[in-house]
JSON list of C-alpha atoms in Angstrom, two decimals:
[
{"chain": "A", "resi": 1033, "resn": "ALA", "atom": "CA", "xyz": [-13.06, 1.64, -13.19]},
{"chain": "A", "resi": 1034, "resn": "GLN", "atom": "CA", "xyz": [-9.47, 1.95, -12.04]},
{"chain": "A", "resi": 1035, "resn": "SER", "atom": "CA", "xyz": [-7.65, -1.31, -11.66]},
{"chain": "A", "resi": 1036, "resn": "VAL", "atom": "CA", "xyz": [-4.33, -2.97, -11.45]},
{"chain": "A", "resi": 1037, "resn": "ALA", "atom": "CA", "xyz": [-3.56, -6.51, -12.57]},
{"chain": "A", "resi": 1038, "resn": "GLN", "atom": "CA", "xyz": [-0.55, -8.61, -11.56]},
{"chain": "A", "resi": 1039, "resn": "PRO", "atom": "CA", "xyz": [-1.04, -11.74, -13.65]},
{"chain": "A", "resi": 1040, "resn": "GLU", "atom": "CA", "xyz": [1.40, -13.94, -11.86]},
{"chain": "A", "resi": 1041, "resn": "ASP", "atom": "CA", "xyz": [0.79, -15.04, -8.18]},
{"chain": "A", "resi": 1042, "resn": "GLN", "atom": "CA", "xyz": [4.26, -16.34, -8.10]},
{"chain": "A", "resi": 1043, "resn": "VAL", "atom": "CA", "xyz": [7.65, -15.88, -9.92]},
{"chain": "A", "resi": 1044, "resn": "ASN", "atom": "CA", "xyz": [10.51, -18.11, -9.49]},
{"chain": "A", "resi": 1045, "resn": "VAL", "atom": "CA", "xyz": [14.10, -17.29, -10.52]},
{"chain": "A", "resi": 1046, "resn": "ALA", "atom": "CA", "xyz": [17.58, -18.46, -9.88]},
{"chain": "A", "resi": 1047, "resn": "GLU", "atom": "CA", "xyz": [20.04, -16.12, -8.12]},
{"chain": "A", "resi": 1048, "resn": "GLY", "atom": "CA", "xyz": [22.01, -14.20, -10.62]},
{"chain": "A", "resi": 1049, "resn": "ASN", "atom": "CA", "xyz": [19.31, -14.35, -13.32]},
{"chain": "A", "resi": 1050, "resn": "PRO", "atom": "CA", "xyz": [17.26, -11.45, -14.45]},
{"chain": "A", "resi": 1051, "resn": "LEU", "atom": "CA", "xyz": [13.77, -11.09, -13.01]},
{"chain": "A", "resi": 1052, "resn": "THR", "atom": "CA", "xyz": [10.61, -9.55, -14.26]},
{"chain": "A", "resi": 1053, "resn": "VAL", "atom": "CA", "xyz": [7.42, -8.96, -12.24]},
{"chain": "A", "resi": 1054, "resn": "LYS", "atom": "CA", "xyz": [4.50, -7.98, -14.45]},
{"chain": "A", "resi": 1055, "resn": "CYS", "atom": "CA", "xyz": [1.88, -5.30, -13.89]},
{"chain": "A", "resi": 1056, "resn": "THR", "atom": "CA", "xyz": [-0.84, -3.84, -16.15]},
{"chain": "A", "resi": 1057, "resn": "TYR", "atom": "CA", "xyz": [-3.26, -1.07, -15.26]},
{"chain": "A", "resi": 1058, "resn": "SER", "atom": "CA", "xyz": [-6.42, 0.58, -16.28]},
{"chain": "A", "resi": 1059, "resn": "VAL", "atom": "CA", "xyz": [-7.07, 4.16, -15.24]},
{"chain": "A", "resi": 1060, "resn": "SER", "atom": "CA", "xyz": [-8.50, 7.36, -16.65]},
{"chain": "A", "resi": 1061, "resn": "GLY", "atom": "CA", "xyz": [-6.13, 10.23, -17.25]},
{"chain": "A", "resi": 1062, "resn": "ASN", "atom": "CA", "xyz": [-2.45, 10.11, -16.84]},
{"chain": "A", "resi": 1063, "resn": "PRO", "atom": "CA", "xyz": [-1.28, 7.33, -14.52]},
{"chain": "A", "resi": 1064, "resn": "TYR", "atom": "CA", "xyz": [1.00, 7.59, -11.54]},
{"chain": "A", "resi": 1065, "resn": "LEU", "atom": "CA", "xyz": [2.52, 4.22, -11.04]},
{"chain": "A", "resi": 1066, "resn": "PHE", "atom": "CA", "xyz": [4.29, 2.76, -8.02]},
{"chain": "A", "resi": 1067, "resn": "TRP", "atom": "CA", "xyz": [6.04, -0.42, -6.96]},
{"chain": "A", "resi": 1068, "resn": "TYR", "atom": "CA", "xyz": [6.18, -1.50, -3.24]},
{"chain": "A", "resi": 1069, "resn": "VAL", "atom": "CA", "xyz": [7.88, -4.56, -1.61]},
{"chain": "A", "resi": 1070, "resn": "GLN", "atom": "CA", "xyz": [6.57, -6.33, 1.50]},
{"chain": "A", "resi": 1071, "resn": "TYR", "atom": "CA", "xyz": [8.61, -8.61, 3.66]},
{"chain": "A", "resi": 1072, "resn": "PRO", "atom": "CA", "xyz": [6.89, -10.97, 6.18]},
{"chain": "A", "resi": 1073, "resn": "ASN", "atom": "CA", "xyz": [5.18, -9.10, 9.07]},
{"chain": "A", "resi": 1074, "resn": "ARG", "atom": "CA", "xyz": [6.39, -5.76, 7.64]},
{"chain": "A", "resi": 1075, "resn": "GLY", "atom": "CA", "xyz": [4.70, -2.81, 6.05]},
{"chain": "A", "resi": 1076, "resn": "LEU", "atom": "CA", "xyz": [5.11, -1.82, 2.46]},
{"chain": "A", "resi": 1077, "resn": "GLN", "atom": "CA", "xyz": [8.52, -0.33, 1.35]},
{"chain": "A", "resi": 1078, "resn": "PHE", "atom": "CA", "xyz": [8.53, 2.00, -1.58]},
{"chain": "A", "resi": 1079, "resn": "LEU", "atom": "CA", "xyz": [10.75, 0.84, -4.44]},
{"chain": "A", "resi": 1080, "resn": "LEU", "atom": "CA", "xyz": [10.11, 3.31, -7.42]},
{"chain": "A", "resi": 1081, "resn": "LYS", "atom": "CA", "xyz": [7.52, 5.35, -9.10]},
{"chain": "A", "resi": 1082, "resn": "TYR", "atom": "CA", "xyz": [6.61, 6.70, -12.63]},
{"chain": "A", "resi": 1083, "resn": "ILE", "atom": "CA", "xyz": [5.29, 10.17, -12.79]},
{"chain": "A", "resi": 1084, "resn": "THR", "atom": "CA", "xyz": [6.29, 11.58, -16.13]},
{"chain": "A", "resi": 1085, "resn": "GLY", "atom": "CA", "xyz": [9.29, 11.65, -18.46]},
{"chain": "A", "resi": 1086, "resn": "ASP", "atom": "CA", "xyz": [11.63, 8.85, -19.15]},
{"chain": "A", "resi": 1087, "resn": "ASN", "atom": "CA", "xyz": [9.80, 5.52, -19.45]},
{"chain": "A", "resi": 1088, "resn": "LEU", "atom": "CA", "xyz": [12.53, 3.69, -17.69]},
{"chain": "A", "resi": 1089, "resn": "VAL", "atom": "CA", "xyz": [12.53, 4.41, -13.89]},
{"chain": "A", "resi": 1090, "resn": "LYS", "atom": "CA", "xyz": [15.23, 3.30, -11.63]},
{"chain": "A", "resi": 1091, "resn": "GLY", "atom": "CA", "xyz": [14.66, 2.70, -7.93]},
{"chain": "A", "resi": 1092, "resn": "SER", "atom": "CA", "xyz": [16.06, 1.21, -4.73]},
{"chain": "A", "resi": 1093, "resn": "TYR", "atom": "CA", "xyz": [18.11, -1.99, -4.57]},
{"chain": "A", "resi": 1094, "resn": "GLY", "atom": "CA", "xyz": [18.96, -2.16, -8.22]},
{"chain": "A", "resi": 1095, "resn": "PHE", "atom": "CA", "xyz": [15.29, -2.36, -9.32]},
{"chain": "A", "resi": 1096, "resn": "GLU", "atom": "CA", "xyz": [13.98, -0.58, -12.33]},
{"chain": "A", "resi": 1097, "resn": "ALA", "atom": "CA", "xyz": [10.59, -0.43, -14.13]},
{"chain": "A", "resi": 1098, "resn": "GLU", "atom": "CA", "xyz": [9.53, 0.32, -17.67]},
{"chain": "A", "resi": 1099, "resn": "PHE", "atom": "CA", "xyz": [6.40, 2.29, -18.32]},
{"chain": "A", "resi": 1100, "resn": "ASN", "atom": "CA", "xyz": [4.64, 1.28, -21.55]},
{"chain": "A", "resi": 1101, "resn": "LYS", "atom": "CA", "xyz": [1.69, 3.51, -22.44]},
{"chain": "A", "resi": 1102, "resn": "SER", "atom": "CA", "xyz": [0.51, 1.65, -25.36]},
{"chain": "A", "resi": 1103, "resn": "GLN", "atom": "CA", "xyz": [0.46, -1.70, -23.52]},
{"chain": "A", "resi": 1104, "resn": "THR", "atom": "CA", "xyz": [-0.70, 0.02, -20.22]},
{"chain": "A", "resi": 1105, "resn": "SER", "atom": "CA", "xyz": [2.04, -1.88, -18.49]},
{"chain": "A", "resi": 1106, "resn": "PHE", "atom": "CA", "xyz": [4.66, -1.05, -15.76]},
{"chain": "A", "resi": 1107, "resn": "HIS", "atom": "CA", "xyz": [6.82, -4.22, -15.36]},
{"chain": "A", "resi": 1108, "resn": "LEU", "atom": "CA", "xyz": [9.36, -4.35, -12.57]},
{"chain": "A", "resi": 1109, "resn": "LYS", "atom": "CA", "xyz": [12.81, -5.62, -13.47]},
{"chain": "A", "resi": 1110, "resn": "LYS", "atom": "CA", "xyz": [16.24, -6.38, -12.12]},
{"chain": "A", "resi": 1111, "resn": "PRO", "atom": "CA", "xyz": [19.19, -7.49, -14.08]},
{"chain": "A", "resi": 1112, "resn": "SER", "atom": "CA", "xyz": [20.59, -9.85, -11.45]},
{"chain": "A", "resi": 1113, "resn": "ALA", "atom": "CA", "xyz": [18.33, -11.32, -8.71]},
{"chain": "A", "resi": 1114, "resn": "LEU", "atom": "CA", "xyz": [19.56, -11.84, -5.16]},
{"chain": "A", "resi": 1115, "resn": "VAL", "atom": "CA", "xyz": [18.17, -14.35, -2.69]},
{"chain": "A", "resi": 1116, "resn": "SER", "atom": "CA", "xyz": [17.29, -11.38, -0.44]},
{"chain": "A", "resi": 1117, "resn": "ASP", "atom": "CA", "xyz": [15.02, -10.10, -3.13]},
{"chain": "A", "resi": 1118, "resn": "SER", "atom": "CA", "xyz": [12.49, -12.89, -2.19]},
{"chain": "A", "resi": 1119, "resn": "ALA", "atom": "CA", "xyz": [9.34, -11.05, -0.98]},
{"chain": "A", "resi": 1120, "resn": "LEU", "atom": "CA", "xyz": [5.86, -9.97, -1.98]},
{"chain": "A", "resi": 1121, "resn": "TYR", "atom": "CA", "xyz": [5.69, -7.24, -4.64]},
{"chain": "A", "resi": 1122, "resn": "PHE", "atom": "CA", "xyz": [2.84, -4.89, -5.19]},
{"chain": "A", "resi": 1123, "resn": "CYS", "atom": "CA", "xyz": [2.08, -2.60, -8.13]},
{"chain": "A", "resi": 1124, "resn": "ALA", "atom": "CA", "xyz": [-0.14, 0.34, -7.40]},
{"chain": "A", "resi": 1125, "resn": "VAL", "atom": "CA", "xyz": [-1.72, 3.09, -9.60]},
{"chain": "A", "resi": 1126, "resn": "ARG", "atom": "CA", "xyz": [-3.19, 6.55, -8.76]},
{"chain": "A", "resi": 1127, "resn": "GLY", "atom": "CA", "xyz": [-5.19, 7.99, -11.52]},
{"chain": "A", "resi": 1128, "resn": "GLY", "atom": "CA", "xyz": [-6.88, 11.25, -12.48]},
{"chain": "A", "resi": 1129, "resn": "ASN", "atom": "CA", "xyz": [-10.03, 11.06, -10.45]},
{"chain": "A", "resi": 1130, "resn": "GLN", "atom": "CA", "xyz": [-9.02, 8.82, -7.62]},
{"chain": "A", "resi": 1131, "resn": "GLY", "atom": "CA", "xyz": [-8.04, 11.58, -5.26]},
{"chain": "A", "resi": 1132, "resn": "GLY", "atom": "CA", "xyz": [-5.23, 10.54, -3.01]},
{"chain": "A", "resi": 1133, "resn": "LYS", "atom": "CA", "xyz": [-5.82, 6.82, -2.83]},
{"chain": "A", "resi": 1134, "resn": "LEU", "atom": "CA", "xyz": [-3.66, 4.07, -4.27]},
{"chain": "A", "resi": 1135, "resn": "ILE", "atom": "CA", "xyz": [-5.20, 1.11, -6.12]},
{"chain": "A", "resi": 1136, "resn": "PHE", "atom": "CA", "xyz": [-3.08, -1.97, -5.56]},
{"chain": "A", "resi": 1137, "resn": "GLY", "atom": "CA", "xyz": [-2.68, -5.19, -7.46]},
{"chain": "A", "resi": 1138, "resn": "GLN", "atom": "CA", "xyz": [-3.09, -8.53, -5.69]},
{"chain": "A", "resi": 1139, "resn": "GLY", "atom": "CA", "xyz": [0.67, -8.95, -5.27]},
{"chain": "A", "resi": 1140, "resn": "THR", "atom": "CA", "xyz": [3.32, -11.23, -6.80]},
{"chain": "A", "resi": 1141, "resn": "GLU", "atom": "CA", "xyz": [5.40, -13.56, -4.63]},
{"chain": "A", "resi": 1142, "resn": "LEU", "atom": "CA", "xyz": [8.96, -13.49, -5.89]},
{"chain": "A", "resi": 1143, "resn": "SER", "atom": "CA", "xyz": [11.16, -16.49, -4.92]},
{"chain": "A", "resi": 1144, "resn": "VAL", "atom": "CA", "xyz": [14.76, -16.34, -5.65]},
{"chain": "A", "resi": 1145, "resn": "LYS", "atom": "CA", "xyz": [16.68, -19.73, -5.14]},
{"chain": "A", "resi": 1146, "resn": "PRO", "atom": "CA", "xyz": [20.50, -19.97, -4.70]},
{"chain": "B", "resi": 1391, "resn": "GLY", "atom": "CA", "xyz": [14.25, 10.29, 10.68]},
{"chain": "B", "resi": 1392, "resn": "ALA", "atom": "CA", "xyz": [11.49, 8.20, 12.14]},
{"chain": "B", "resi": 1393, "resn": "GLY", "atom": "CA", "xyz": [9.06, 6.50, 9.79]},
{"chain": "B", "resi": 1394, "resn": "VAL", "atom": "CA", "xyz": [5.46, 5.81, 10.19]},
{"chain": "B", "resi": 1395, "resn": "SER", "atom": "CA", "xyz": [4.65, 3.91, 13.40]},
{"chain": "B", "resi": 1396, "resn": "GLN", "atom": "CA", "xyz": [1.57, 1.98, 14.36]},
{"chain": "B", "resi": 1397, "resn": "SER", "atom": "CA", "xyz": [0.33, 0.61, 17.58]},
{"chain": "B", "resi": 1398, "resn": "PRO", "atom": "CA", "xyz": [-0.45, -2.00, 18.71]},
{"chain": "B", "resi": 1399, "resn": "ARG", "atom": "CA", "xyz": [1.37, -4.31, 16.25]},
{"chain": "B", "resi": 1400, "resn": "TYR", "atom": "CA", "xyz": [-0.98, -7.11, 17.07]},
{"chain": "B", "resi": 1401, "resn": "LYS", "atom": "CA", "xyz": [-4.44, -7.06, 18.43]},
{"chain": "B", "resi": 1402, "resn": "VAL", "atom": "CA", "xyz": [-6.82, -9.93, 19.32]},
{"chain": "B", "resi": 1403, "resn": "ALA", "atom": "CA", "xyz": [-10.41, -9.10, 20.04]},
{"chain": "B", "resi": 1404, "resn": "LYS", "atom": "CA", "xyz": [-13.48, -11.05, 20.76]},
{"chain": "B", "resi": 1405, "resn": "ARG", "atom": "CA", "xyz": [-16.34, -10.58, 18.53]},
{"chain": "B", "resi": 1406, "resn": "GLY", "atom": "CA", "xyz": [-18.33, -7.62, 19.53]},
{"chain": "B", "resi": 1407, "resn": "GLN", "atom": "CA", "xyz": [-15.54, -5.75, 21.16]},
{"chain": "B", "resi": 1408, "resn": "ASP", "atom": "CA", "xyz": [-14.43, -2.29, 20.20]},
{"chain": "B", "resi": 1409, "resn": "VAL", "atom": "CA", "xyz": [-10.89, -1.69, 19.11]},
{"chain": "B", "resi": 1410, "resn": "ALA", "atom": "CA", "xyz": [-8.71, 1.41, 18.43]},
{"chain": "B", "resi": 1411, "resn": "LEU", "atom": "CA", "xyz": [-5.69, 1.40, 16.22]},
{"chain": "B", "resi": 1412, "resn": "ARG", "atom": "CA", "xyz": [-3.20, 4.22, 16.33]},
{"chain": "B", "resi": 1413, "resn": "CYS", "atom": "CA", "xyz": [-1.00, 5.68, 13.65]},
{"chain": "B", "resi": 1414, "resn": "ASP", "atom": "CA", "xyz": [1.86, 8.13, 14.06]},
{"chain": "B", "resi": 1415, "resn": "PRO", "atom": "CA", "xyz": [2.76, 9.63, 10.66]},
{"chain": "B", "resi": 1416, "resn": "ILE", "atom": "CA", "xyz": [6.12, 11.00, 9.50]},
{"chain": "B", "resi": 1417, "resn": "SER", "atom": "CA", "xyz": [6.53, 14.34, 11.23]},
{"chain": "B", "resi": 1418, "resn": "GLY", "atom": "CA", "xyz": [5.14, 17.12, 9.14]},
{"chain": "B", "resi": 1419, "resn": "HIS", "atom": "CA", "xyz": [3.37, 15.02, 6.70]},
{"chain": "B", "resi": 1420, "resn": "VAL", "atom": "CA", "xyz": [0.13, 16.57, 5.60]},
{"chain": "B", "resi": 1421, "resn": "SER", "atom": "CA", "xyz": [-1.67, 13.46, 4.25]},
{"chain": "B", "resi": 1422, "resn": "LEU", "atom": "CA", "xyz": [-2.51, 10.32, 6.12]},
{"chain": "B", "resi": 1423, "resn": "PHE", "atom": "CA", "xyz": [-4.10, 7.23, 4.62]},
{"chain": "B", "resi": 1424, "resn": "TRP", "atom": "CA", "xyz": [-5.61, 3.98, 6.08]},
{"chain": "B", "resi": 1425, "resn": "TYR", "atom": "CA", "xyz": [-5.70, 0.74, 4.13]},
{"chain": "B", "resi": 1426, "resn": "GLN", "atom": "CA", "xyz": [-6.95, -2.71, 5.03]},
{"chain": "B", "resi": 1427, "resn": "GLN", "atom": "CA", "xyz": [-5.03, -5.81, 3.74]},
{"chain": "B", "resi": 1428, "resn": "ALA", "atom": "CA", "xyz": [-6.81, -9.16, 4.06]},
{"chain": "B", "resi": 1429, "resn": "LEU", "atom": "CA", "xyz": [-4.73, -12.27, 4.00]},
{"chain": "B", "resi": 1430, "resn": "GLY", "atom": "CA", "xyz": [-3.21, -12.99, 0.55]},
{"chain": "B", "resi": 1431, "resn": "GLN", "atom": "CA", "xyz": [-4.65, -9.70, -0.93]},
{"chain": "B", "resi": 1432, "resn": "GLY", "atom": "CA", "xyz": [-3.34, -6.25, -1.85]},
{"chain": "B", "resi": 1433, "resn": "PRO", "atom": "CA", "xyz": [-4.13, -3.37, 0.39]},
{"chain": "B", "resi": 1434, "resn": "GLU", "atom": "CA", "xyz": [-7.46, -1.72, -0.07]},
{"chain": "B", "resi": 1435, "resn": "PHE", "atom": "CA", "xyz": [-8.13, 1.96, 0.68]},
{"chain": "B", "resi": 1436, "resn": "LEU", "atom": "CA", "xyz": [-10.30, 2.89, 3.58]},
{"chain": "B", "resi": 1437, "resn": "THR", "atom": "CA", "xyz": [-9.97, 6.62, 4.14]},
{"chain": "B", "resi": 1438, "resn": "TYR", "atom": "CA", "xyz": [-7.63, 9.54, 4.06]},
{"chain": "B", "resi": 1439, "resn": "PHE", "atom": "CA", "xyz": [-6.98, 12.96, 5.69]},
{"chain": "B", "resi": 1440, "resn": "GLN", "atom": "CA", "xyz": [-5.43, 16.22, 4.69]},
{"chain": "B", "resi": 1441, "resn": "ASN", "atom": "CA", "xyz": [-4.32, 17.60, 8.03]},
{"chain": "B", "resi": 1442, "resn": "GLU", "atom": "CA", "xyz": [-7.34, 17.09, 10.31]},
{"chain": "B", "resi": 1443, "resn": "ALA", "atom": "CA", "xyz": [-9.92, 17.04, 7.36]},
{"chain": "B", "resi": 1444, "resn": "GLN", "atom": "CA", "xyz": [-11.21, 13.66, 6.27]},
{"chain": "B", "resi": 1445, "resn": "LEU", "atom": "CA", "xyz": [-11.45, 14.06, 2.53]},
{"chain": "B", "resi": 1446, "resn": "ASP", "atom": "CA", "xyz": [-12.53, 10.63, 1.49]},
{"chain": "B", "resi": 1447, "resn": "LYS", "atom": "CA", "xyz": [-14.08, 7.94, 3.54]},
{"chain": "B", "resi": 1448, "resn": "SER", "atom": "CA", "xyz": [-15.56, 5.97, 0.64]},
{"chain": "B", "resi": 1449, "resn": "GLY", "atom": "CA", "xyz": [-13.60, 2.82, 1.51]},
{"chain": "B", "resi": 1450, "resn": "LEU", "atom": "CA", "xyz": [-14.82, 2.28, 5.05]},
{"chain": "B", "resi": 1451, "resn": "PRO", "atom": "CA", "xyz": [-16.77, -0.98, 4.84]},
{"chain": "B", "resi": 1452, "resn": "SER", "atom": "CA", "xyz": [-19.51, 0.02, 7.22]},
{"chain": "B", "resi": 1453, "resn": "ASP", "atom": "CA", "xyz": [-20.61, 2.45, 9.80]},
{"chain": "B", "resi": 1454, "resn": "ARG", "atom": "CA", "xyz": [-18.78, 0.47, 12.48]},
{"chain": "B", "resi": 1455, "resn": "PHE", "atom": "CA", "xyz": [-15.62, 1.91, 11.18]},
{"chain": "B", "resi": 1456, "resn": "PHE", "atom": "CA", "xyz": [-14.54, 5.43, 12.16]},
{"chain": "B", "resi": 1457, "resn": "ALA", "atom": "CA", "xyz": [-11.36, 7.38, 11.70]},
{"chain": "B", "resi": 1458, "resn": "GLU", "atom": "CA", "xyz": [-10.23, 10.63, 13.15]},
{"chain": "B", "resi": 1459, "resn": "ARG", "atom": "CA", "xyz": [-7.12, 12.95, 13.08]},
{"chain": "B", "resi": 1460, "resn": "PRO", "atom": "CA", "xyz": [-8.15, 15.73, 15.38]},
{"chain": "B", "resi": 1461, "resn": "GLU", "atom": "CA", "xyz": [-4.94, 17.70, 15.46]},
{"chain": "B", "resi": 1462, "resn": "GLY", "atom": "CA", "xyz": [-3.63, 16.90, 12.17]},
{"chain": "B", "resi": 1463, "resn": "SER", "atom": "CA", "xyz": [-1.01, 14.49, 13.25]},
{"chain": "B", "resi": 1464, "resn": "VAL", "atom": "CA", "xyz": [-1.81, 11.24, 15.05]},
{"chain": "B", "resi": 1465, "resn": "SER", "atom": "CA", "xyz": [-4.74, 9.25, 13.71]},
{"chain": "B", "resi": 1466, "resn": "THR", "atom": "CA", "xyz": [-6.98, 6.54, 15.18]},
{"chain": "B", "resi": 1467, "resn": "LEU", "atom": "CA", "xyz": [-9.05, 4.05, 13.37]},
{"chain": "B", "resi": 1468, "resn": "LYS", "atom": "CA", "xyz": [-11.78, 2.72, 15.52]},
{"chain": "B", "resi": 1469, "resn": "ILE", "atom": "CA", "xyz": [-13.84, -0.32, 14.80]},
{"chain": "B", "resi": 1470, "resn": "GLN", "atom": "CA", "xyz": [-16.97, -0.88, 16.84]},
{"chain": "B", "resi": 1471, "resn": "ARG", "atom": "CA", "xyz": [-18.63, -4.32, 17.52]},
{"chain": "B", "resi": 1472, "resn": "THR", "atom": "CA", "xyz": [-15.95, -6.19, 15.68]},
{"chain": "B", "resi": 1473, "resn": "GLN", "atom": "CA", "xyz": [-16.78, -9.06, 13.43]},
{"chain": "B", "resi": 1474, "resn": "GLN", "atom": "CA", "xyz": [-14.68, -11.95, 12.19]},
{"chain": "B", "resi": 1475, "resn": "GLU", "atom": "CA", "xyz": [-14.60, -10.52, 8.75]},
{"chain": "B", "resi": 1476, "resn": "ASP", "atom": "CA", "xyz": [-12.73, -7.40, 10.18]},
{"chain": "B", "resi": 1477, "resn": "SER", "atom": "CA", "xyz": [-9.67, -9.67, 10.72]},
{"chain": "B", "resi": 1478, "resn": "ALA", "atom": "CA", "xyz": [-6.89, -8.21, 8.59]},
{"chain": "B", "resi": 1479, "resn": "VAL", "atom": "CA", "xyz": [-3.77, -6.09, 8.66]},
{"chain": "B", "resi": 1480, "resn": "TYR", "atom": "CA", "xyz": [-4.52, -2.42, 8.98]},
{"chain": "B", "resi": 1481, "resn": "LEU", "atom": "CA", "xyz": [-1.91, -0.21, 7.23]},
{"chain": "B", "resi": 1482, "resn": "CYS", "atom": "CA", "xyz": [-1.30, 3.46, 7.76]},
{"chain": "B", "resi": 1483, "resn": "ALA", "atom": "CA", "xyz": [0.67, 5.65, 5.32]},
{"chain": "B", "resi": 1484, "resn": "SER", "atom": "CA", "xyz": [1.59, 9.24, 5.21]},
{"chain": "B", "resi": 1485, "resn": "SER", "atom": "CA", "xyz": [2.79, 11.56, 2.42]},
{"chain": "B", "resi": 1486, "resn": "GLU", "atom": "CA", "xyz": [4.26, 15.04, 2.54]},
{"chain": "B", "resi": 1487, "resn": "TYR", "atom": "CA", "xyz": [1.41, 16.65, 0.64]},
{"chain": "B", "resi": 1488, "resn": "LEU", "atom": "CA", "xyz": [-1.70, 15.59, -1.19]},
{"chain": "B", "resi": 1489, "resn": "ASN", "atom": "CA", "xyz": [-0.25, 15.53, -4.70]},
{"chain": "B", "resi": 1490, "resn": "ARG", "atom": "CA", "xyz": [-0.79, 12.53, -6.90]},
{"chain": "B", "resi": 1491, "resn": "ALA", "atom": "CA", "xyz": [2.95, 12.30, -7.44]},
{"chain": "B", "resi": 1492, "resn": "ASP", "atom": "CA", "xyz": [3.76, 12.03, -3.75]},
{"chain": "B", "resi": 1493, "resn": "THR", "atom": "CA", "xyz": [5.11, 8.87, -2.34]},
{"chain": "B", "resi": 1494, "resn": "GLN", "atom": "CA", "xyz": [3.07, 7.21, 0.44]},
{"chain": "B", "resi": 1495, "resn": "TYR", "atom": "CA", "xyz": [5.26, 5.79, 3.19]},
{"chain": "B", "resi": 1496, "resn": "PHE", "atom": "CA", "xyz": [3.75, 2.88, 5.08]},
{"chain": "B", "resi": 1497, "resn": "GLY", "atom": "CA", "xyz": [3.90, 1.90, 8.66]},
{"chain": "B", "resi": 1498, "resn": "PRO", "atom": "CA", "xyz": [4.42, -1.81, 9.78]},
{"chain": "B", "resi": 1499, "resn": "GLY", "atom": "CA", "xyz": [0.61, -2.35, 10.24]},
{"chain": "B", "resi": 1500, "resn": "THR", "atom": "CA", "xyz": [-1.60, -3.66, 12.96]},
{"chain": "B", "resi": 1501, "resn": "ARG", "atom": "CA", "xyz": [-2.64, -7.34, 12.64]},
{"chain": "B", "resi": 1502, "resn": "LEU", "atom": "CA", "xyz": [-6.20, -7.59, 13.93]},
{"chain": "B", "resi": 1503, "resn": "THR", "atom": "CA", "xyz": [-7.57, -10.99, 14.71]},
{"chain": "B", "resi": 1504, "resn": "VAL", "atom": "CA", "xyz": [-11.29, -11.21, 15.70]},
{"chain": "B", "resi": 1505, "resn": "LEU", "atom": "CA", "xyz": [-12.17, -14.45, 17.43]}
]
């Protein structure tokens, strides 16, 4: 079965420090991986995606993610966190036989303190 | 350009009432998706359309849920005889094509509360 796991419900970092939000996946065939961010009472905003090619993907607002096929992971990273990065982050995967739908993880709450 | 819009943003219904939730996708987008997001959870797939054709409705939780996109643009998700367990945020997304690499762009959601 296709699935996505975000092992941390919450991540706390200090402003200016690097941040990592973890994601692992299970899917048949080649995965298409996405990260979205959700602010309170808002929909999901697209950050970045991995389709093929370079394992390091750069996205919006200084975020990047590293695809690791052997570890089936797609961790979200940012070199220097901002207080405004505080939000709920979702990893999602679309696999070979899923048709158009995205399978989402449970989400990770990122809190960046000044 | 305009993003995906949804209306109403908030809906309160009494148990047993019927509700209709509207989604306006990004102009020209072929594919449209509906997801349900329960409190504290990630979105879960309900159904999707390519133009007016409903290609997958495997995520609809019961036959009380019905979605349509008659002209291949605006879509309506209808829930009949609402139950308390239907309380959730209903998210609509659209993408330019139906390609696995395509990005889905989400609307702000409709928060449904069933009393």
